[in-house]
Amino acid sequence: MLEKILQSFGMNAADYQIQFFGSGLINHTFKVSGRGEVYILQQINSDVFKSPEYIANNLTLIQDYLNKLYPDYLFVGPIPSITGDFLVESDGGKYYRLFPFVKGSQTINFISNEKQAFEAAKQFGKFTYLLKDFDPTVLKYTLTDFHNLELRFQQFEAASKNATSERIAEAFEEIKEVYKHNNILQTYLTILANKEVPVRVIHHDTKISNVLFDEQQNGLCVIDLDTVMPGYFFSDVGDMMRTYLSPANEEETDFTKIHIREVIFSAICKGYLSELGSIFTEKEKQYFVFSGELMIYMQAVRFLTDYLNNDIYYGSKYPGHNLNRAKNQFKLLNEYVRGVGKFKKLIAQAENELYS
């Protein structure tokens, strides 16, 4: 099948070596090498992205805009097929697209130092900054309600009513945690009801593996743009807080390893604000720390909801997998909440360093 896909891009599969590439869990990704050229071929997971054409629409609009106004920006956009299409459909109803491989670039899977955090945050901030005058309303929502906490809470409540008594009992403490932190939901609803923060072009998936680095660990650009759509800054900042701050990731079951690295928090602030700080509103600055609470809480609720629903969304590699993920995120959330006062001081310090 991949041979036919490559033919659609004017490539003879016999001239290339194809191998699995990367650590992504959603889309299948391949590295295609040959004839002195390297490409990335990716199959879009249409079970997750129900309208792959929305992704192609968004990337085309953004690429055209950036090429016109910021031609020096490294935008890793898809390569058109021989018919000019950015998506190629296979006989089995699967969709593929081809990207150039950026020579000399590399990705990392875990944050090990503050420079990596700074450079990553800087690249996500830069992406949104360059698109500050782009009309976000022309973009399609590739994942509807992706970071809608109100919906996630409603799904949790429905799962709680329908879950087995065994799972309710096993998750009793985590269910209490959801309601203990209900103030996060109320703050989120207030922000949206009062339209306190502007809608911007947001990446929505700021894990560290979605940043390209050079060999000196300088950030080059952001990649994996399927989730780029209209949104609020806290989706990107909060997700960086959630995935960068602790040396232990969401799969860790030894919860004593979960703690907040303040130097990483400072690096995220400095990197992001170095690009976007000049256009940040006062309300966005006010809710900068809250963005971490929001995204950690939302992910904890989602893991717990899936556990109560018998693991139908994320799946489960072992009994209690999603319950452990929820426990992990609630531990991170509690650690984060305890540090809110310190975090606000760190942001003030970062702003002073950037603008003094």
PDB file of C-alpha atoms in Angstrom, residues 2-284:
ATOM      1  CA  LEU A   2       2.794   2.444   0.842  1.00  0.00           C
ATOM      2  CA  GLU A   3       4.288   1.840  -2.579  1.00  0.00           C
ATOM      3  CA  LYS A   4       1.114   3.197  -4.198  1.00  0.00           C
ATOM      4  CA  ILE A   5       1.112   6.171  -1.842  1.00  0.00           C
ATOM      5  CA  LEU A   6       4.683   7.065  -2.821  1.00  0.00           C
ATOM      6  CA  GLN A   7       3.759   6.784  -6.484  1.00  0.00           C
ATOM      7  CA  SER A   8       1.125   9.460  -5.853  1.00  0.00           C
ATOM      8  CA  PHE A   9       3.991  11.773  -4.943  1.00  0.00           C
ATOM      9  CA  GLY A  10       5.955  10.852  -8.066  1.00  0.00           C
ATOM     10  CA  MET A  11       8.301   8.519  -6.199  1.00  0.00           C
ATOM     11  CA  ASN A  12       9.355   5.001  -7.153  1.00  0.00           C
ATOM     12  CA  ALA A  13       9.171   2.952  -3.937  1.00  0.00           C
ATOM     13  CA  ALA A  14      11.974   0.686  -5.151  1.00  0.00           C
ATOM     14  CA  ASP A  15      14.371   3.627  -4.819  1.00  0.00           C
ATOM     15  CA  TYR A  16      13.568   4.244  -1.159  1.00  0.00           C
ATOM     16  CA  GLN A  17      13.875   2.565   2.207  1.00  0.00           C
ATOM     17  CA  ILE A  18      10.802   2.836   4.445  1.00  0.00           C
ATOM     18  CA  GLN A  19      10.994   2.436   8.220  1.00  0.00           C
ATOM     19  CA  PHE A  20       8.842   3.320  11.226  1.00  0.00           C
ATOM     20  CA  PHE A  21       9.810   6.629  12.784  1.00  0.00           C
ATOM     21  CA  GLY A  22       9.186   8.574  16.005  1.00  0.00           C
ATOM     22  CA  SER A  23       7.226   7.905  19.188  1.00  0.00           C
ATOM     23  CA  GLY A  24       3.803   9.294  18.311  1.00  0.00           C
ATOM     24  CA  LEU A  25       0.779   7.350  19.501  1.00  0.00           C
ATOM     25  CA  ILE A  26      -1.923   8.805  17.244  1.00  0.00           C
ATOM     26  CA  ASN A  27      -0.621   8.745  13.669  1.00  0.00           C
ATOM     27  CA  HIS A  28       1.612   6.114  12.035  1.00  0.00           C
ATOM     28  CA  THR A  29       4.833   7.763  10.871  1.00  0.00           C
ATOM     29  CA  PHE A  30       7.506   6.483   8.494  1.00  0.00           C
ATOM     30  CA  LYS A  31      10.914   7.750   7.439  1.00  0.00           C
ATOM     31  CA  VAL A  32      11.445   7.433   3.693  1.00  0.00           C
ATOM     32  CA  SER A  33      15.094   7.544   2.555  1.00  0.00           C
ATOM     33  CA  GLY A  34      16.719   7.172  -0.844  1.00  0.00           C
ATOM     34  CA  ARG A  35      18.309   8.921  -3.807  1.00  0.00           C
ATOM     35  CA  GLY A  36      19.965  11.347  -1.411  1.00  0.00           C
ATOM     36  CA  GLU A  37      16.594  12.485  -0.090  1.00  0.00           C
ATOM     37  CA  VAL A  38      14.739  11.978   3.186  1.00  0.00           C
ATOM     38  CA  TYR A  39      11.030  12.429   3.807  1.00  0.00           C
ATOM     39  CA  ILE A  40       8.480  11.797   6.526  1.00  0.00           C
ATOM     40  CA  LEU A  41       5.367   9.895   5.431  1.00  0.00           C
ATOM     41  CA  GLN A  42       2.473   9.955   7.853  1.00  0.00           C
ATOM     42  CA  GLN A  43      -0.847   8.173   7.989  1.00  0.00           C
ATOM     43  CA  ILE A  44      -3.543  10.242   9.674  1.00  0.00           C
ATOM     44  CA  ASN A  45      -5.532   8.377  12.307  1.00  0.00           C
ATOM     45  CA  SER A  46      -9.044   8.929  10.968  1.00  0.00           C
ATOM     46  CA  ASP A  47     -10.527   7.323  14.078  1.00  0.00           C
ATOM     47  CA  VAL A  48      -9.261  10.373  15.979  1.00  0.00           C
ATOM     48  CA  PHE A  49      -9.385  12.974  13.196  1.00  0.00           C
ATOM     49  CA  LYS A  50     -12.796  12.422  11.659  1.00  0.00           C
ATOM     50  CA  SER A  51     -12.281  15.033   8.921  1.00  0.00           C
ATOM     51  CA  PRO A  52      -8.677  14.806   7.667  1.00  0.00           C
ATOM     52  CA  GLU A  53      -9.467  17.390   5.017  1.00  0.00           C
ATOM     53  CA  TYR A  54      -9.807  19.952   7.816  1.00  0.00           C
ATOM     54  CA  ILE A  55      -6.147  19.421   8.679  1.00  0.00           C
ATOM     55  CA  ALA A  56      -5.118  19.948   5.044  1.00  0.00           C
ATOM     56  CA  ASN A  57      -7.273  23.091   4.881  1.00  0.00           C
ATOM     57  CA  ASN A  58      -5.705  24.592   8.001  1.00  0.00           C
ATOM     58  CA  LEU A  59      -2.116  23.811   7.058  1.00  0.00           C
ATOM     59  CA  THR A  60      -2.575  25.223   3.566  1.00  0.00           C
ATOM     60  CA  LEU A  61      -3.971  28.502   4.883  1.00  0.00           C
ATOM     61  CA  ILE A  62      -1.262  28.869   7.519  1.00  0.00           C
ATOM     62  CA  GLN A  63       1.545  27.893   5.164  1.00  0.00           C
ATOM     63  CA  ASP A  64       0.422  30.425   2.556  1.00  0.00           C
ATOM     64  CA  TYR A  65       0.222  33.145   5.213  1.00  0.00           C
ATOM     65  CA  LEU A  66       3.643  32.436   6.723  1.00  0.00           C
ATOM     66  CA  ASN A  67       5.317  32.063   3.324  1.00  0.00           C
ATOM     67  CA  LYS A  68       3.998  35.478   2.338  1.00  0.00           C
ATOM     68  CA  LEU A  69       4.776  37.428   5.518  1.00  0.00           C
ATOM     69  CA  TYR A  70       7.562  35.414   7.160  1.00  0.00           C
ATOM     70  CA  PRO A  71       9.332  33.520   4.374  1.00  0.00           C
ATOM     71  CA  ASP A  72      12.360  32.807   6.586  1.00  0.00           C
ATOM     72  CA  TYR A  73      10.291  30.930   9.180  1.00  0.00           C
ATOM     73  CA  LEU A  74      10.837  27.174   9.052  1.00  0.00           C
ATOM     74  CA  PHE A  75       7.338  25.835   8.494  1.00  0.00           C
ATOM     75  CA  VAL A  76       7.387  22.082   7.934  1.00  0.00           C
ATOM     76  CA  GLY A  77       4.338  21.847   5.730  1.00  0.00           C
ATOM     77  CA  PRO A  78       3.124  18.941   3.600  1.00  0.00           C
ATOM     78  CA  ILE A  79       4.401  18.333   0.082  1.00  0.00           C
ATOM     79  CA  PRO A  80       1.745  18.281  -2.663  1.00  0.00           C
ATOM     80  CA  SER A  81       1.142  15.089  -4.609  1.00  0.00           C
ATOM     81  CA  ILE A  82       1.478  14.958  -8.400  1.00  0.00           C
ATOM     82  CA  THR A  83      -2.189  16.045  -8.567  1.00  0.00           C
ATOM     83  CA  GLY A  84      -1.576  18.974  -6.214  1.00  0.00           C
ATOM     84  CA  ASP A  85      -3.310  17.408  -3.233  1.00  0.00           C
ATOM     85  CA  PHE A  86      -1.835  17.469   0.281  1.00  0.00           C
ATOM     86  CA  LEU A  87      -3.732  14.326   1.280  1.00  0.00           C
ATOM     87  CA  VAL A  88      -3.622  11.024  -0.572  1.00  0.00           C
ATOM     88  CA  GLU A  89      -6.350   8.493   0.136  1.00  0.00           C
ATOM     89  CA  SER A  90      -5.642   4.768  -0.067  1.00  0.00           C
ATOM     90  CA  ASP A  91      -8.086   2.097  -1.152  1.00  0.00           C
ATOM     91  CA  GLY A  92      -8.779   1.279   2.485  1.00  0.00           C
ATOM     92  CA  GLY A  93      -9.987   4.783   3.243  1.00  0.00           C
ATOM     93  CA  LYS A  94      -6.768   5.819   4.956  1.00  0.00           C
ATOM     94  CA  TYR A  95      -5.148   9.196   4.418  1.00  0.00           C
ATOM     95  CA  TYR A  96      -1.452   9.939   3.996  1.00  0.00           C
ATOM     96  CA  ARG A  97       0.698  13.033   3.594  1.00  0.00           C
ATOM     97  CA  LEU A  98       4.379  13.606   2.893  1.00  0.00           C
ATOM     98  CA  PHE A  99       6.698  16.077   4.645  1.00  0.00           C
ATOM     99  CA  PRO A 100      10.296  17.084   4.031  1.00  0.00           C
ATOM    100  CA  PHE A 101      12.752  15.809   6.614  1.00  0.00           C
ATOM    101  CA  VAL A 102      14.675  18.740   8.091  1.00  0.00           C
ATOM    102  CA  LYS A 103      18.344  17.785   7.835  1.00  0.00           C
ATOM    103  CA  GLY A 104      20.361  18.284  10.992  1.00  0.00           C
ATOM    104  CA  SER A 105      17.205  18.325  13.119  1.00  0.00           C
ATOM    105  CA  GLN A 106      16.324  16.087  16.011  1.00  0.00           C
ATOM    106  CA  THR A 107      13.520  15.559  18.500  1.00  0.00           C
ATOM    107  CA  ILE A 108      13.602  14.615  22.170  1.00  0.00           C
ATOM    108  CA  ASN A 109      11.055  12.745  24.273  1.00  0.00           C
ATOM    109  CA  PHE A 110      11.828  14.044  27.770  1.00  0.00           C
ATOM    110  CA  ILE A 111      12.887  17.420  29.146  1.00  0.00           C
ATOM    111  CA  SER A 112      16.236  17.024  30.880  1.00  0.00           C
ATOM    112  CA  ASN A 113      17.344  20.647  31.282  1.00  0.00           C
ATOM    113  CA  GLU A 114      16.022  24.183  31.358  1.00  0.00           C
ATOM    114  CA  LYS A 115      17.466  25.134  27.969  1.00  0.00           C
ATOM    115  CA  GLN A 116      15.266  22.524  26.287  1.00  0.00           C
ATOM    116  CA  ALA A 117      12.208  23.895  28.096  1.00  0.00           C
ATOM    117  CA  PHE A 118      13.105  27.490  27.203  1.00  0.00           C
ATOM    118  CA  GLU A 119      13.680  26.693  23.534  1.00  0.00           C
ATOM    119  CA  ALA A 120      10.489  24.648  23.236  1.00  0.00           C
ATOM    120  CA  ALA A 121       8.350  27.306  24.913  1.00  0.00           C
ATOM    121  CA  LYS A 122       9.958  29.953  22.728  1.00  0.00           C
ATOM    122  CA  GLN A 123       9.039  28.038  19.575  1.00  0.00           C
ATOM    123  CA  PHE A 124       5.402  27.557  20.598  1.00  0.00           C
ATOM    124  CA  GLY A 125       5.192  31.230  21.570  1.00  0.00           C
ATOM    125  CA  LYS A 126       6.784  32.272  18.280  1.00  0.00           C
ATOM    126  CA  PHE A 127       4.322  30.184  16.262  1.00  0.00           C
ATOM    127  CA  THR A 128       1.327  31.913  17.851  1.00  0.00           C
ATOM    128  CA  TYR A 129       3.016  35.325  17.679  1.00  0.00           C
ATOM    129  CA  LEU A 130       3.699  35.116  13.943  1.00  0.00           C
ATOM    130  CA  LEU A 131       0.009  34.338  13.452  1.00  0.00           C
ATOM    131  CA  LYS A 132      -1.187  37.217  15.666  1.00  0.00           C
ATOM    132  CA  ASP A 133      -2.830  38.990  12.715  1.00  0.00           C
ATOM    133  CA  PHE A 134      -4.099  35.809  11.059  1.00  0.00           C
ATOM    134  CA  ASP A 135      -7.869  35.397  11.360  1.00  0.00           C
ATOM    135  CA  PRO A 136      -8.331  32.237  13.479  1.00  0.00           C
ATOM    136  CA  THR A 137     -12.002  31.958  12.521  1.00  0.00           C
ATOM    137  CA  VAL A 138     -11.069  30.725   9.024  1.00  0.00           C
ATOM    138  CA  LEU A 139      -9.528  27.585  10.544  1.00  0.00           C
ATOM    139  CA  LYS A 140     -11.484  24.376  10.986  1.00  0.00           C
ATOM    140  CA  TYR A 141     -11.743  22.611  14.330  1.00  0.00           C
ATOM    141  CA  THR A 142      -9.869  19.387  13.649  1.00  0.00           C
ATOM    142  CA  LEU A 143     -10.822  18.052  17.105  1.00  0.00           C
ATOM    143  CA  THR A 144     -14.064  19.559  18.347  1.00  0.00           C
ATOM    144  CA  ASP A 145     -14.126  20.395  22.078  1.00  0.00           C
ATOM    145  CA  PHE A 146     -10.592  19.082  22.452  1.00  0.00           C
ATOM    146  CA  HIS A 147      -9.813  21.239  25.521  1.00  0.00           C
ATOM    147  CA  ASN A 148     -13.373  21.941  26.642  1.00  0.00           C
ATOM    148  CA  LEU A 149     -13.226  21.361  30.409  1.00  0.00           C
ATOM    149  CA  GLU A 150     -16.965  21.808  30.824  1.00  0.00           C
ATOM    150  CA  LEU A 151     -17.588  18.898  28.446  1.00  0.00           C
ATOM    151  CA  ARG A 152     -14.895  16.758  30.114  1.00  0.00           C
ATOM    152  CA  PHE A 153     -16.544  17.331  33.495  1.00  0.00           C
ATOM    153  CA  GLN A 154     -19.956  16.387  32.089  1.00  0.00           C
ATOM    154  CA  GLN A 155     -18.455  13.205  30.636  1.00  0.00           C
ATOM    155  CA  PHE A 156     -16.950  12.415  34.030  1.00  0.00           C
ATOM    156  CA  GLU A 157     -20.299  12.833  35.773  1.00  0.00           C
ATOM    157  CA  ALA A 158     -22.007  10.573  33.227  1.00  0.00           C
ATOM    158  CA  ALA A 159     -19.279   7.945  33.657  1.00  0.00           C
ATOM    159  CA  SER A 160     -19.662   8.139  37.441  1.00  0.00           C
ATOM    160  CA  LYS A 161     -23.367   7.356  37.155  1.00  0.00           C
ATOM    161  CA  ASN A 162     -22.869   4.419  34.795  1.00  0.00           C
ATOM    162  CA  ALA A 163     -19.689   2.851  36.189  1.00  0.00           C
ATOM    163  CA  THR A 164     -19.682  -0.493  37.943  1.00  0.00           C
ATOM    164  CA  SER A 165     -19.734  -0.471  41.735  1.00  0.00           C
ATOM    165  CA  GLU A 166     -16.278  -2.088  41.713  1.00  0.00           C
ATOM    166  CA  ARG A 167     -14.726   0.704  39.674  1.00  0.00           C
ATOM    167  CA  ILE A 168     -16.493   3.378  41.704  1.00  0.00           C
ATOM    168  CA  ALA A 169     -15.058   1.855  44.879  1.00  0.00           C
ATOM    169  CA  GLU A 170     -11.548   1.572  43.436  1.00  0.00           C
ATOM    170  CA  ALA A 171     -11.645   5.177  42.222  1.00  0.00           C
ATOM    171  CA  PHE A 172     -13.325   6.628  45.322  1.00  0.00           C
ATOM    172  CA  GLU A 173     -10.394   8.860  46.346  1.00  0.00           C
ATOM    173  CA  GLU A 174      -9.842  10.128  42.816  1.00  0.00           C
ATOM    174  CA  ILE A 175     -13.533  10.949  42.414  1.00  0.00           C
ATOM    175  CA  LYS A 176     -13.226  13.065  45.557  1.00  0.00           C
ATOM    176  CA  GLU A 177     -10.222  14.792  44.005  1.00  0.00           C
ATOM    177  CA  VAL A 178     -12.326  15.878  41.022  1.00  0.00           C
ATOM    178  CA  TYR A 179     -14.759  17.703  43.286  1.00  0.00           C
ATOM    179  CA  LYS A 180     -12.017  18.985  45.569  1.00  0.00           C
ATOM    180  CA  HIS A 181     -10.566  20.933  42.641  1.00  0.00           C
ATOM    181  CA  ASN A 182     -13.922  22.019  41.203  1.00  0.00           C
ATOM    182  CA  ASN A 183     -12.859  25.651  41.558  1.00  0.00           C
ATOM    183  CA  ILE A 184     -10.723  25.126  38.451  1.00  0.00           C
ATOM    184  CA  LEU A 185     -13.837  24.363  36.426  1.00  0.00           C
ATOM    185  CA  GLN A 186     -15.603  27.415  37.842  1.00  0.00           C
ATOM    186  CA  THR A 187     -12.687  29.708  36.943  1.00  0.00           C
ATOM    187  CA  TYR A 188     -12.595  28.235  33.435  1.00  0.00           C
ATOM    188  CA  LEU A 189     -16.333  28.862  32.964  1.00  0.00           C
ATOM    189  CA  THR A 190     -15.937  32.446  34.164  1.00  0.00           C
ATOM    190  CA  ILE A 191     -13.091  33.105  31.723  1.00  0.00           C
ATOM    191  CA  LEU A 192     -15.181  31.868  28.806  1.00  0.00           C
ATOM    192  CA  ALA A 193     -18.438  33.501  29.881  1.00  0.00           C
ATOM    193  CA  ASN A 194     -16.776  36.899  30.259  1.00  0.00           C
ATOM    194  CA  LYS A 195     -14.573  36.443  27.168  1.00  0.00           C
ATOM    195  CA  GLU A 196     -11.585  37.392  29.267  1.00  0.00           C
ATOM    196  CA  VAL A 197      -8.879  36.046  26.953  1.00  0.00           C
ATOM    197  CA  PRO A 198      -8.629  36.385  23.160  1.00  0.00           C
ATOM    198  CA  VAL A 199      -8.956  33.554  20.685  1.00  0.00           C
ATOM    199  CA  ARG A 200      -5.616  32.880  18.991  1.00  0.00           C
ATOM    200  CA  VAL A 201      -4.087  30.316  16.646  1.00  0.00           C
ATOM    201  CA  ILE A 202      -2.954  27.641  19.107  1.00  0.00           C
ATOM    202  CA  HIS A 203      -0.972  24.435  18.581  1.00  0.00           C
ATOM    203  CA  HIS A 204      -2.862  22.455  21.293  1.00  0.00           C
ATOM    204  CA  ASP A 205      -0.270  19.676  21.674  1.00  0.00           C
ATOM    205  CA  THR A 206       2.937  21.083  23.128  1.00  0.00           C
ATOM    206  CA  LYS A 207       4.704  17.918  24.225  1.00  0.00           C
ATOM    207  CA  ILE A 208       8.446  18.235  23.803  1.00  0.00           C
ATOM    208  CA  SER A 209       8.593  15.765  20.899  1.00  0.00           C
ATOM    209  CA  ASN A 210       6.643  18.290  18.816  1.00  0.00           C
ATOM    210  CA  VAL A 211       9.630  20.631  18.647  1.00  0.00           C
ATOM    211  CA  LEU A 212      12.555  20.287  16.256  1.00  0.00           C
ATOM    212  CA  PHE A 213      15.997  21.080  17.708  1.00  0.00           C
ATOM    213  CA  ASP A 214      19.360  21.510  16.057  1.00  0.00           C
ATOM    214  CA  GLU A 215      22.476  19.701  17.251  1.00  0.00           C
ATOM    215  CA  GLN A 216      23.170  22.428  19.840  1.00  0.00           C
ATOM    216  CA  GLN A 217      19.637  22.016  21.276  1.00  0.00           C
ATOM    217  CA  ASN A 218      18.438  25.311  19.836  1.00  0.00           C
ATOM    218  CA  GLY A 219      14.796  25.233  18.837  1.00  0.00           C
ATOM    219  CA  LEU A 220      14.074  25.301  15.101  1.00  0.00           C
ATOM    220  CA  CYS A 221      10.291  25.126  14.817  1.00  0.00           C
ATOM    221  CA  VAL A 222       7.189  23.271  15.974  1.00  0.00           C
ATOM    222  CA  ILE A 223       5.835  20.240  14.139  1.00  0.00           C
ATOM    223  CA  ASP A 224       2.845  17.870  14.204  1.00  0.00           C
ATOM    224  CA  LEU A 225       0.350  20.598  13.376  1.00  0.00           C
ATOM    225  CA  ASP A 226      -2.803  18.489  13.109  1.00  0.00           C
ATOM    226  CA  THR A 227      -4.282  20.066  16.232  1.00  0.00           C
ATOM    227  CA  VAL A 228      -3.600  23.675  15.184  1.00  0.00           C
ATOM    228  CA  MET A 229      -6.922  25.492  15.428  1.00  0.00           C
ATOM    229  CA  PRO A 230      -8.561  28.436  17.208  1.00  0.00           C
ATOM    230  CA  GLY A 231      -8.110  28.344  20.962  1.00  0.00           C
ATOM    231  CA  TYR A 232      -6.772  30.013  24.074  1.00  0.00           C
ATOM    232  CA  PHE A 233      -3.169  30.421  25.202  1.00  0.00           C
ATOM    233  CA  PHE A 234      -3.696  28.238  28.267  1.00  0.00           C
ATOM    234  CA  SER A 235      -4.013  25.152  26.080  1.00  0.00           C
ATOM    235  CA  ASP A 236      -0.381  25.492  25.010  1.00  0.00           C
ATOM    236  CA  VAL A 237       1.114  26.916  28.193  1.00  0.00           C
ATOM    237  CA  GLY A 238      -0.838  24.551  30.435  1.00  0.00           C
ATOM    238  CA  ASP A 239       0.142  21.520  28.423  1.00  0.00           C
ATOM    239  CA  MET A 240       3.798  22.500  28.689  1.00  0.00           C
ATOM    240  CA  MET A 241       3.368  22.817  32.458  1.00  0.00           C
ATOM    241  CA  ARG A 242       1.715  19.415  32.566  1.00  0.00           C
ATOM    242  CA  THR A 243       4.310  17.586  30.497  1.00  0.00           C
ATOM    243  CA  TYR A 244       7.561  19.470  31.238  1.00  0.00           C
ATOM    244  CA  LEU A 245       7.566  20.296  34.950  1.00  0.00           C
ATOM    245  CA  SER A 246       7.912  16.852  36.498  1.00  0.00           C
ATOM    246  CA  PRO A 247      10.808  14.519  35.688  1.00  0.00           C
ATOM    247  CA  ALA A 248       8.258  11.672  35.870  1.00  0.00           C
ATOM    248  CA  ASN A 249       5.732  11.433  33.061  1.00  0.00           C
ATOM    249  CA  GLU A 250       2.058  10.455  33.205  1.00  0.00           C
ATOM    250  CA  GLU A 251       2.876   6.730  33.037  1.00  0.00           C
ATOM    251  CA  GLU A 252       4.905   6.743  36.280  1.00  0.00           C
ATOM    252  CA  THR A 253       3.368   4.619  39.051  1.00  0.00           C
ATOM    253  CA  ASP A 254       5.898   5.557  41.726  1.00  0.00           C
ATOM    254  CA  PHE A 255       4.191   8.796  42.654  1.00  0.00           C
ATOM    255  CA  THR A 256       7.048   9.872  44.927  1.00  0.00           C
ATOM    256  CA  LYS A 257       8.948  10.697  41.732  1.00  0.00           C
ATOM    257  CA  ILE A 258       6.422  13.348  40.768  1.00  0.00           C
ATOM    258  CA  HIS A 259       7.531  16.849  41.716  1.00  0.00           C
ATOM    259  CA  ILE A 260       7.773  20.319  40.223  1.00  0.00           C
ATOM    260  CA  ARG A 261      11.069  21.585  38.847  1.00  0.00           C
ATOM    261  CA  GLU A 262      10.943  25.329  39.441  1.00  0.00           C
ATOM    262  CA  VAL A 263      13.807  26.004  37.034  1.00  0.00           C
ATOM    263  CA  ILE A 264      11.757  24.387  34.281  1.00  0.00           C
ATOM    264  CA  PHE A 265       8.755  26.530  35.199  1.00  0.00           C
ATOM    265  CA  SER A 266      10.907  29.657  34.916  1.00  0.00           C
ATOM    266  CA  ALA A 267      12.303  28.475  31.583  1.00  0.00           C
ATOM    267  CA  ILE A 268       8.799  27.974  30.167  1.00  0.00           C
ATOM    268  CA  CYS A 269       7.789  31.475  31.291  1.00  0.00           C
ATOM    269  CA  LYS A 270      10.878  33.136  29.832  1.00  0.00           C
ATOM    270  CA  GLY A 271      10.746  31.211  26.563  1.00  0.00           C
ATOM    271  CA  TYR A 272       7.051  31.748  25.887  1.00  0.00           C
ATOM    272  CA  LEU A 273       6.913  35.373  27.006  1.00  0.00           C
ATOM    273  CA  SER A 274      10.073  36.250  25.068  1.00  0.00           C
ATOM    274  CA  GLU A 275       7.998  35.781  21.916  1.00  0.00           C
ATOM    275  CA  LEU A 276       4.402  36.454  22.906  1.00  0.00           C
ATOM    276  CA  GLY A 277       4.791  38.733  25.920  1.00  0.00           C
ATOM    277  CA  SER A 278       4.588  41.947  23.900  1.00  0.00           C
ATOM    278  CA  ILE A 279       1.024  41.183  22.771  1.00  0.00           C
ATOM    279  CA  PHE A 280      -0.159  39.319  25.857  1.00  0.00           C
ATOM    280  CA  THR A 281      -3.178  40.904  27.513  1.00  0.00           C
ATOM    281  CA  GLU A 282      -3.294  41.611  31.232  1.00  0.00           C
ATOM    282  CA  LYS A 283      -5.861  38.834  31.656  1.00  0.00           C
ATOM    283  CA  GLU A 284      -3.609  36.358  29.883  1.00  0.00           C
TER     284      GLU A 284
END
